[in-house]
XYZ file of C-alpha atoms in Angstrom:
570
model
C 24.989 39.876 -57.808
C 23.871 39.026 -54.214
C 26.361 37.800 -51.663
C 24.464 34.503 -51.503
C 24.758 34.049 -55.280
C 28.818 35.311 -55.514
C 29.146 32.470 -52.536
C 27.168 29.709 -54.735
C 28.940 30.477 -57.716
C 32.745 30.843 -56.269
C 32.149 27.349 -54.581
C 31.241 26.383 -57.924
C 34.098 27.084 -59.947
C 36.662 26.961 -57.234
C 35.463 23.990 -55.259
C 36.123 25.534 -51.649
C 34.927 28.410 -49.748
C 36.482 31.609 -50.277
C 39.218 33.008 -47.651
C 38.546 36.175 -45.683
C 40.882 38.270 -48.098
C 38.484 37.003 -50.941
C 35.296 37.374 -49.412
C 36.678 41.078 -48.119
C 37.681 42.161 -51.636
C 34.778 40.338 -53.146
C 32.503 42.635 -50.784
C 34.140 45.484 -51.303
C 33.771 45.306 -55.071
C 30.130 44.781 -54.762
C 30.255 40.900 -55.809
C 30.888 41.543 -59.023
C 32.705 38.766 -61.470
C 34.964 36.371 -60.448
C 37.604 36.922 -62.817
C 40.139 38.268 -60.630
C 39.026 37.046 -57.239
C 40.867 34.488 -56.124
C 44.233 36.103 -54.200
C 47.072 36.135 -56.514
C 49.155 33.003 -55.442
C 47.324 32.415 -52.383
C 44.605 29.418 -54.123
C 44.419 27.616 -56.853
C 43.431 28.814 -60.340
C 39.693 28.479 -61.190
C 39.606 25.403 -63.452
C 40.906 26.531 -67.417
C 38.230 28.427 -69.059
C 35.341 28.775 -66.041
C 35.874 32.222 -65.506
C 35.608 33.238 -69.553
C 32.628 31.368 -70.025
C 31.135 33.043 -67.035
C 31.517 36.204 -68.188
C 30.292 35.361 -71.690
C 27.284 33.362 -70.461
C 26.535 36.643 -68.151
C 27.022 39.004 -70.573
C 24.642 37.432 -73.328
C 21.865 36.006 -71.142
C 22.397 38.704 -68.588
C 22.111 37.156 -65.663
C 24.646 33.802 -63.446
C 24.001 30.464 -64.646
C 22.170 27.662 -62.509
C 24.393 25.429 -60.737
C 22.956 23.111 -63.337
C 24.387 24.978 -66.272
C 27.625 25.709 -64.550
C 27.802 21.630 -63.839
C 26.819 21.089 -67.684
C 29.224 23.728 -69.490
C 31.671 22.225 -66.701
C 31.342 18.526 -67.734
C 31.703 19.741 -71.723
C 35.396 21.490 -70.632
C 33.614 24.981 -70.961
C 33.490 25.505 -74.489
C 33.679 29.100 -76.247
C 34.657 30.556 -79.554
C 33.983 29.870 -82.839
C 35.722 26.360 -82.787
C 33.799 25.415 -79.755
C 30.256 24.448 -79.701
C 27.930 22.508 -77.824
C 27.012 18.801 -78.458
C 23.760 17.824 -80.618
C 20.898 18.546 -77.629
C 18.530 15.236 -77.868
C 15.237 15.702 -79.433
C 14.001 13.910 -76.216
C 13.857 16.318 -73.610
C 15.808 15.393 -70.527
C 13.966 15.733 -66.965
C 15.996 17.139 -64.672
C 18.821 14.539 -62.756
C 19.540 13.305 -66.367
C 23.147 13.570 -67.218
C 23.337 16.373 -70.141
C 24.780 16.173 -73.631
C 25.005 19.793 -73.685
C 26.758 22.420 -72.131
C 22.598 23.990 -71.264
C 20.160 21.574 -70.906
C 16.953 22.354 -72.364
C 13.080 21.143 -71.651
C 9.958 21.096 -73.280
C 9.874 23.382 -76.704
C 12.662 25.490 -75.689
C 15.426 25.713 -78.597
C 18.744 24.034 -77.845
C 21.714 25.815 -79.570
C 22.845 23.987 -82.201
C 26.009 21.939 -83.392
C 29.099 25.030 -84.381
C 27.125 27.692 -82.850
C 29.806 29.514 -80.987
C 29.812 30.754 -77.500
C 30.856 33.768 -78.496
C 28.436 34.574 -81.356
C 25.548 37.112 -81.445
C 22.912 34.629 -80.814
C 21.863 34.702 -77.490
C 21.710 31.924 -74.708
C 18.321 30.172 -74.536
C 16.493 31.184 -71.395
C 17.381 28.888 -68.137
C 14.865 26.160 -67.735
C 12.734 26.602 -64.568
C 14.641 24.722 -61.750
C 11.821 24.172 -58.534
C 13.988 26.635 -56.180
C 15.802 24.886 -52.891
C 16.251 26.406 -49.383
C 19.659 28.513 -49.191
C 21.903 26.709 -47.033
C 24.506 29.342 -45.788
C 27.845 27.868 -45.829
C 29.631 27.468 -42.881
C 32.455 29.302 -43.434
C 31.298 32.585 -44.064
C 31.286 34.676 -41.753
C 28.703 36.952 -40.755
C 28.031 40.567 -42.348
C 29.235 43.357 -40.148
C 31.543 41.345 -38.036
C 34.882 41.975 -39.522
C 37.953 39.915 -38.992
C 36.159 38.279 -35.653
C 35.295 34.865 -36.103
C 31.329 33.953 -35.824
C 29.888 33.579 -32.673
C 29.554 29.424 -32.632
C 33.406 29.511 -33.180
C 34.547 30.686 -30.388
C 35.746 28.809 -27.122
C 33.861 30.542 -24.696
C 30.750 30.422 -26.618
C 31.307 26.872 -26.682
C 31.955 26.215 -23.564
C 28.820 27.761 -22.553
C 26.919 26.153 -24.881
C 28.046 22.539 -23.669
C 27.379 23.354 -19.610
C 23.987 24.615 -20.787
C 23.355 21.065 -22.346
C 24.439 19.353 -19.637
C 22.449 21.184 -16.921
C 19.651 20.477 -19.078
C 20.044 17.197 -19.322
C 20.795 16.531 -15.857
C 17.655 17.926 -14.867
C 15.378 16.080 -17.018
C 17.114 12.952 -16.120
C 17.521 13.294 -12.589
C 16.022 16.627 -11.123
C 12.340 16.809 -12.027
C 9.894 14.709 -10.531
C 7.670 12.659 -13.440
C 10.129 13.114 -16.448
C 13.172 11.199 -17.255
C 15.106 8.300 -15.633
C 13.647 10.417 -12.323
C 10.106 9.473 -13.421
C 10.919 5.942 -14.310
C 12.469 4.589 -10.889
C 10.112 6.913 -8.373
C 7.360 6.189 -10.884
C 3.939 6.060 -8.135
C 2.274 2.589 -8.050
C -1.400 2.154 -8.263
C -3.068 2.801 -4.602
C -6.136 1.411 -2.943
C -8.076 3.045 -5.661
C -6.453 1.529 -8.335
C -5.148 4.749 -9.752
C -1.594 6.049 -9.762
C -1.390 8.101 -6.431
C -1.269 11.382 -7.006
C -0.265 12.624 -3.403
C 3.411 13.740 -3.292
C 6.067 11.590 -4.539
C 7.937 11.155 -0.951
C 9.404 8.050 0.423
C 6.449 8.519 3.873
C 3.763 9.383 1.355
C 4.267 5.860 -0.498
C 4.628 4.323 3.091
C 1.445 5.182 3.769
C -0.183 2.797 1.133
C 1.942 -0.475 2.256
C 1.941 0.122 6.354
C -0.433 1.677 9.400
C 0.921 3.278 12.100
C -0.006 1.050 14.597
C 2.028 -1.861 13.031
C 4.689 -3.526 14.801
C 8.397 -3.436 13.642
C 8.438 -7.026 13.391
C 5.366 -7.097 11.008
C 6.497 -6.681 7.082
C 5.020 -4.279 5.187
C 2.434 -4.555 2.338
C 4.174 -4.737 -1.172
C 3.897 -1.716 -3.331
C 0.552 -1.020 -4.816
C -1.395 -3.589 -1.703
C -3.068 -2.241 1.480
C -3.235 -3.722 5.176
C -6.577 -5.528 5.360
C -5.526 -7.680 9.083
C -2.340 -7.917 11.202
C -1.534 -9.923 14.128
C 1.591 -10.727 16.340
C 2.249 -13.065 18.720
C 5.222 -14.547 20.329
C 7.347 -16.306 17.477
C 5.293 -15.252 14.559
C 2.964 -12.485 13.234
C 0.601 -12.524 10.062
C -0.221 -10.156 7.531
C -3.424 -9.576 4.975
C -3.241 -7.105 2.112
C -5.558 -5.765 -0.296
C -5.131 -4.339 -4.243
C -7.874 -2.447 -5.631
C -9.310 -4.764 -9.140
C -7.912 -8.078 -7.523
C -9.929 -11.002 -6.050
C -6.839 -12.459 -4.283
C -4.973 -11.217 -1.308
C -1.714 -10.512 -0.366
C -0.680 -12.838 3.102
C 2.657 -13.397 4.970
C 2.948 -15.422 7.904
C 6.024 -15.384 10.428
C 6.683 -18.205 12.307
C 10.235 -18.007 14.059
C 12.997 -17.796 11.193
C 10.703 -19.363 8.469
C 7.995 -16.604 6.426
C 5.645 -17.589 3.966
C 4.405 -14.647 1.145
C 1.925 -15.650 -1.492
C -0.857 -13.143 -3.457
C -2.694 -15.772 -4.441
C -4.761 -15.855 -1.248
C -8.827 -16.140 -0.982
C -11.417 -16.137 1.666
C -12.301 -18.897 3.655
C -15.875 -20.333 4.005
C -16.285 -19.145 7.462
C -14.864 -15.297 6.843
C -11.088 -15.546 7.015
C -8.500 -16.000 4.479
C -6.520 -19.282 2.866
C -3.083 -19.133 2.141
C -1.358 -21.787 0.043
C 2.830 -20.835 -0.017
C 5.338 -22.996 -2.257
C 6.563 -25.800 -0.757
C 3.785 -27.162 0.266
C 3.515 -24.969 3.699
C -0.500 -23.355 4.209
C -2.169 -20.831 6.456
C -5.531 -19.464 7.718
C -5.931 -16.150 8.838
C -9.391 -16.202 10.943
C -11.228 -14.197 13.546
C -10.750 -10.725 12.041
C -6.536 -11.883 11.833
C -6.613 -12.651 15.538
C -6.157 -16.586 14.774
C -3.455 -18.100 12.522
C -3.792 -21.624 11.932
C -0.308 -22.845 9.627
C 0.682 -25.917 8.211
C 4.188 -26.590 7.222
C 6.182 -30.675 7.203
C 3.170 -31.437 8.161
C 2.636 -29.892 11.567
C -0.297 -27.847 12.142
C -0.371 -25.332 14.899
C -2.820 -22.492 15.893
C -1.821 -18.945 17.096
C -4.396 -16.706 19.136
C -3.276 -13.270 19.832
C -4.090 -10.182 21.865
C -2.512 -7.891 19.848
C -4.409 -7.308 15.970
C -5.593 -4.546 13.725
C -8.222 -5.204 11.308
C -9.389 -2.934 9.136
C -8.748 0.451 10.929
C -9.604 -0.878 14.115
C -7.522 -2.290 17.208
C -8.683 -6.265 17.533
C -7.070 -9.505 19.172
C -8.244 -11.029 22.749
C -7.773 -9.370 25.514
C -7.652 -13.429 26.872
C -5.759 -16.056 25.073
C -6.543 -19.920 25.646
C -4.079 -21.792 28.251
C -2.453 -24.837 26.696
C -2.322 -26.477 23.047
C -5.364 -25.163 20.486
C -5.609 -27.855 18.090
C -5.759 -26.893 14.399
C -9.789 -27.582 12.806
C -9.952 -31.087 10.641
C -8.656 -30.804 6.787
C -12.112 -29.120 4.875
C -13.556 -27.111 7.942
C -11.948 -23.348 9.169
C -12.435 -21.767 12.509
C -15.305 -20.901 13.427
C -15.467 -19.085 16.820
C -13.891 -19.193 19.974
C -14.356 -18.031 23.643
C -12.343 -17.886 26.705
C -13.136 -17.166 30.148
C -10.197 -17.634 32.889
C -8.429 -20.091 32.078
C -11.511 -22.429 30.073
C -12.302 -22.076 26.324
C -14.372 -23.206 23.935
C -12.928 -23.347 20.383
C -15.084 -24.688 17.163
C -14.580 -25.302 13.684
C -17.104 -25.495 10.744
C -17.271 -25.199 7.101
C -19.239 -22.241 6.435
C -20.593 -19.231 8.816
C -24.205 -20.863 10.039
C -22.870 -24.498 11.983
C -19.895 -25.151 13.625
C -18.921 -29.131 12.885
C -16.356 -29.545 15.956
C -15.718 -28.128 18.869
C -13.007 -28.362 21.730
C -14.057 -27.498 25.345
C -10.788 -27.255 27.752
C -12.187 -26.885 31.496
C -8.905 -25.769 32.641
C -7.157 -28.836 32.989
C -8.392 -30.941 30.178
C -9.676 -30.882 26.148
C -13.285 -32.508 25.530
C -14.007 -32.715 22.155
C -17.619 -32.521 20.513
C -19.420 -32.795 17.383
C -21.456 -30.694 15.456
C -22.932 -27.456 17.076
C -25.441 -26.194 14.985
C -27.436 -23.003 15.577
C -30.138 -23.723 18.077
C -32.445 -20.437 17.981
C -29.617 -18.089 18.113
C -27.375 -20.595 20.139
C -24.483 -22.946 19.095
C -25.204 -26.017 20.501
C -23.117 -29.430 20.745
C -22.367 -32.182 23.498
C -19.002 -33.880 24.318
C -17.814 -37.220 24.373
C -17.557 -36.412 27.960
C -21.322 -35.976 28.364
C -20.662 -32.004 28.688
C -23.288 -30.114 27.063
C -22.062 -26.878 25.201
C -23.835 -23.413 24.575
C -22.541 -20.605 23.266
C -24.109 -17.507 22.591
C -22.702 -13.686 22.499
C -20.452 -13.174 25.309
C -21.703 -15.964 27.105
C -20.824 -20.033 27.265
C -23.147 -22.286 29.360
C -21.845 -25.672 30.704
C -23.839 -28.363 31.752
C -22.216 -31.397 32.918
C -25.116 -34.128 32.650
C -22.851 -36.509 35.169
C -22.855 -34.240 38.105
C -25.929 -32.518 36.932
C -25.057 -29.121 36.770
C -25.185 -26.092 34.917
C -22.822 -23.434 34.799
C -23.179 -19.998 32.793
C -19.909 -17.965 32.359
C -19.630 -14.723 31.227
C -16.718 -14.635 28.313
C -13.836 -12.483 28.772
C -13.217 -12.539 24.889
C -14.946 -13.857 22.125
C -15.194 -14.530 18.443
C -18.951 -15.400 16.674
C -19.191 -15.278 12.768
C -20.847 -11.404 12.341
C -19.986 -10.313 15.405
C -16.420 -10.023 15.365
C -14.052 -10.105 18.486
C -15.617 -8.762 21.815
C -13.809 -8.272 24.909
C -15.617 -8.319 28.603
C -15.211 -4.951 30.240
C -12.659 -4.695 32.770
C -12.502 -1.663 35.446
C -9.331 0.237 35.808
C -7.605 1.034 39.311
C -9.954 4.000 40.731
C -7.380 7.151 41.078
C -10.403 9.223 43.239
C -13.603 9.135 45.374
C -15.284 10.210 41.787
C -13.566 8.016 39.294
C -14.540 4.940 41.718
C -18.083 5.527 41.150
C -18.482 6.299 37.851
C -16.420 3.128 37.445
C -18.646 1.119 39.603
C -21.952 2.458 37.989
C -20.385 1.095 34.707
C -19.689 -2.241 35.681
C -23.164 -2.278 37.180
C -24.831 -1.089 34.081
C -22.724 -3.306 31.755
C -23.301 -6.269 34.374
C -27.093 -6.180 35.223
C -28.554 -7.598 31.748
C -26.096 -10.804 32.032
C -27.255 -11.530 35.550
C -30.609 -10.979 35.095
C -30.512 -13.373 31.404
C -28.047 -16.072 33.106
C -28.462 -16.164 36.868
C -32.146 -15.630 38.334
C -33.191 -18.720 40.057
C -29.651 -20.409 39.696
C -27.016 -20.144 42.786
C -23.732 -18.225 42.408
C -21.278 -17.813 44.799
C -21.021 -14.007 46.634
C -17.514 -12.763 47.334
C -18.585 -9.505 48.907
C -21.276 -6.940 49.593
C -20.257 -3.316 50.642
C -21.483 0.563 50.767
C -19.539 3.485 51.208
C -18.638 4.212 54.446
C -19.359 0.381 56.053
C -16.936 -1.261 58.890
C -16.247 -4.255 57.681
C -13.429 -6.202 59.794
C -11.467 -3.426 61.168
C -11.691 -0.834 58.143
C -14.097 1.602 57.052
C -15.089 1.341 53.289
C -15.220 3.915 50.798
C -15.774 4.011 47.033
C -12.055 4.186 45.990
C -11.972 0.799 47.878
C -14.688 -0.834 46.822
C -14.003 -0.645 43.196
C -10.809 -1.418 43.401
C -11.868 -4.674 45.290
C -13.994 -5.568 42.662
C -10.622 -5.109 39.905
C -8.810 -7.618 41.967
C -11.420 -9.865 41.512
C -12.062 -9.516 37.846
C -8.386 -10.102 37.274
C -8.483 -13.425 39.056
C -12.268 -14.236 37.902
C -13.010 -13.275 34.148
C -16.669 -13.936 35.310
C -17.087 -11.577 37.914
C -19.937 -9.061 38.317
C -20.971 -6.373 39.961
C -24.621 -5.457 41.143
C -26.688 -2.961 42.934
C -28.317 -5.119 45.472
C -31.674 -3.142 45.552
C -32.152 -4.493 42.338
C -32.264 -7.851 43.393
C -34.763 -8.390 46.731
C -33.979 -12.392 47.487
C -30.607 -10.650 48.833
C -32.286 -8.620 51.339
C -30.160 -5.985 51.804
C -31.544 -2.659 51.980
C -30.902 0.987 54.517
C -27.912 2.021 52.222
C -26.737 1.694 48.714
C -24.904 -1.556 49.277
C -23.109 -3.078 46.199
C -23.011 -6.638 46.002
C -20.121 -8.530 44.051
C -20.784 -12.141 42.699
C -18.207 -14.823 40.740
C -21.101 -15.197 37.957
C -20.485 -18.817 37.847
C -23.920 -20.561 38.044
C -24.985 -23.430 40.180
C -28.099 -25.438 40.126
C -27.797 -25.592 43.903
C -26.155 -24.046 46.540
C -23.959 -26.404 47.878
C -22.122 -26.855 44.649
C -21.795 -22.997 44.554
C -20.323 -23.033 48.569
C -17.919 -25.785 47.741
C -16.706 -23.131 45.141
C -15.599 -20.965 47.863
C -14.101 -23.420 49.707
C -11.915 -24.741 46.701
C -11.030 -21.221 46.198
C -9.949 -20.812 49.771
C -12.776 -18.368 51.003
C -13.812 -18.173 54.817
C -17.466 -18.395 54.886
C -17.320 -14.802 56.120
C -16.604 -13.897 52.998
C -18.089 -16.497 50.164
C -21.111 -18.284 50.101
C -23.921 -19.041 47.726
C -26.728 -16.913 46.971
C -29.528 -17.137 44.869
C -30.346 -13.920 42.353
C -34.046 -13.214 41.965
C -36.675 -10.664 42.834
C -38.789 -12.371 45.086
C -38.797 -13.005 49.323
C -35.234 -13.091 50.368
C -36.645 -16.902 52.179
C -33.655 -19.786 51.949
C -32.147 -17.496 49.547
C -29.036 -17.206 50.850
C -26.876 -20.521 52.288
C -23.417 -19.993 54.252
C -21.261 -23.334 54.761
C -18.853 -24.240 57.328
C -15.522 -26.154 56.283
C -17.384 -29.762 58.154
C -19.904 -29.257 55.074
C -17.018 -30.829 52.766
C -15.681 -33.694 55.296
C -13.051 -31.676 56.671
């Protein structure tokens, strides 16, 4: 027989595994019979009469039993002999998993041996039923062919011990060590970027910074939560404010700062006139306006608005380069800021409910608030008129004042604005000249930038002049160059938002001609010229140096009016 089957059958009758000194004689007799296998006094007899009938059923059938047969012949106490014979065999034929009657069960037509036919007798064993085969399962304990006394290779230590290490180092690596599987790929699992897709840029702590922050942020401004983009930032003193944006979601992400309180909701929406509404638990609300420059918030009740000069919206630096003097008061419950403008120390600030008419406005002069109506849009203008009888225009970079008391009408360049469509724009300012060159490409700038405004604002209305130089002039006790011209001009702009700069052959009512003279005016418009002198004097001019002129291009005849201090009852 085959090793398999002297294994199978030695289980069988002996209800263990064999011992090496069995399976070693057992081999070396060819797995023959197992009559005198077992080692003599080492085991346990084979149950009485197994190892007869196993030679008896072998030698008349001619091969081993099933394990079905042995179980059968077992369960009938292994009968043999002429006195022993198998019980009646059921004329029902039993399927297989029945319990048997007979030491052989039998199916179908095959005969059954009959009651007092003896094991030992010439007739033969009925043929084994067919049995649907099973998958050999090697036992454990036997050891492998060739190998001798040594034990198998999954019994011993060393083999074990490798075996366990190589498990863990497995599983260590697929838990922790490669990025996307495991417990790694659960807690560094990428959130959904601006796209709305899972990024797929490396998995590194700056590369998922780069979806929540910009560079340009401050420390003090919080980030964007995971899976939100900046859309607007601002900071002030006290306080910043924050807009995000997630790809497939009509609400917005906003936190506002204001001292040790912060307010998060990302259930924000756009306002009427282009901003964003915030409503935070607790009753507290914000609105971020003019491209996140302006934060108007509401908490117990008190309303306060924050302009700033430092912003970012939407990959681009933004903020005023001016901020309003004194209190901004917040816009009336149902309207949203609308624009603003602020030149020195005046602004203009209105409110409205959607982006084509401002419903309120607040003019400060400097020193106090007038508050207005409605300022619709008047042919490209915003329009609207004080309590105070001041009549308010607004257009581009450019706010024109009438007072209808004192009859007047002033036109000021902005230094920073904010118009629904236009965004926030910032007057330009020159820079200290560092050469001879710099100085006049600086000056041809501010002349270029400065020429349009005069010539839409100022022809035929009086402004005061604070200088008028070339290069190379004497003018009391110094010789003028570029370098000092321009940076004559910066020392005016930082003290007057409205100043300009002009060529004066541009302009003949100022007469000036034989050299390339420069002429440098406050931009404030009068409606006469003693209004614009008594500018100067407030201002504390000489009237060497400040005096009204009148911008135009025709005969420079009563174009130009000095003053003397007796002019205003001194």
């Amino acid at each position: 027989m085959s090793q398999d089957e002297w294994l199978r059958q030695f289980t069988a009758v002996y209800g263990r595994q064999p011992s090496p000194e069995e399976f070693l004689r057992a081999r070396e007799g060819g797995f023959g019979s197992l009559d005198a296998d077992p080692a003599p006094g080492a085991h346990p007899a084979a149950p009485d009469g197994s190892a007869q009938w196993l030679a008896d059923f072998r030698e008349q059938s001619g091969r081993l039993p099933t394990t079905q047969e042995f179980a059968a012949a077992k369960a009938a106490g292994f009968p043999r002999g002429a006195g022993q014979s198998t019980p009646p065999t059921p004329t029902t034929p039993r399927s297989v998993g029945s319990a048997f009657n007979g030491a052989i069960p039998t199916t179908g037509a095959t005969p059954a041996p009959t009651a007092g036919t003896p094991m030992g007798a010439s007739s033969s064993f009925p043929p084994a039923p067919p049995i649907p085969p099973a998958p050999a399962i090697p036992p454990l304990a036997a050891p492998p062919s060739g190998n001798g006394d040594k034990p198998p290779l999954y019994r011993r230590w060393w083999a074990i011990v490798a075996y366990v290490v190589v498990l863990a180092l497995i599983a260590a690596a697929v838990c922790f060590g490669i990025p996307g599987t495991g417990i790694h790929g659960l807690v560094n699992k990428p959130e959904a970027g601006a796209s709305g897709s899972a990024s797929g840029a490396a998995g590194s702590a700056a590369g998922s910074d780069a979806s929540v922050r910009v560079a340009s942020m401050p420390a003090s401004v919080p980030s964007c939560p995971r899976g939100w983009t900046p859309t607007t930032w601002a900071s002030w003193n006290g306080g910043n404010s924050l807009v995000c944006k997630a790809a497939g979601k009509s609400t917005f992400h906003v936190n506002v700062t204001a001292g040790s309180q912060s307010y998060s909701t990302d259930g924000a929406t756009t306002s009427p006139t282009g901003g964003y509404v915030a409503n935070f638990d607790g009753g507290a609300s914000a609105i971020v306006a003019f491209a996140g420059s302006l934060t108007q918030l509401t908490a117990s009740g008190v309303s306060t608005v924050n302009v700033t000069s430092q912003a970012w919206d939407n990959g681009s630096s933004s903020g005023f380069t001016a901020v309003p003097s004194g209190h901004v008061s917040a816009c009336p419950g149902g309207s949203y800021p609308f624009s603003m403008s602020v030149w020195g120390n005046q602004w203009l600030f209105t409110c409205g409910t959607d982006q084509s008419n401002g419903t309120s406005f607040v003019y400060n002069n400097g020193s106090t608030s007038n508050a207005g109506g409605g300022m619709p849009n008047m042919s490209g203008k915003f329009c609207g008129t004080t309590m105070d009888t001041y009549s308010i225009c607004q257009s581009g970079q450019v706010v024109t004042v009438s007072s209808i008391a004192h009859a007047t009408t002033t036109t000021y360049p902005t230094q920073s604005s904010y118009l629904p469509g236009t965004g926030v724009t910032n007057a330009y300012g020159p820079q200290q000249a560092s050469s001879d060159t710099d100085a006049r490409a600086t000056m041809d700038a501010e002349i270029k930038q400065d020429t349009p405004f005069a010539e839409a604002y100022l022809v035929g209305q009086w402004t005061p002049q604070l200088s008028a130089k070339w290069d190379g002039v004497s003018w009391q006790g110094k010789t003028w160059n570029n370098q000092d011209i321009a940076n004559q001009f910066r020392d005016f702009k930082q003290k007057y938002s409205t100043a300009m700069m002009l060529r004066s052959a541009d302009w003949s009512t100022l007469g000036l001609s034989g050299h390339d003279w420069v002429t440098m005016v406050a931009g404030i418009s009068f409606t006469n010229a003693a209004d614009a002198n008594r500018w100067c004097y407030a201002q504390g001019f000489d009237s060497d140096n400040c005096f009204a002129v009148q911008l135009g291009h025709g005969a420079p005849d009563q174009t130009m009016q000095k003053w003397t201090p007796g002019h205003f009852g001194d």
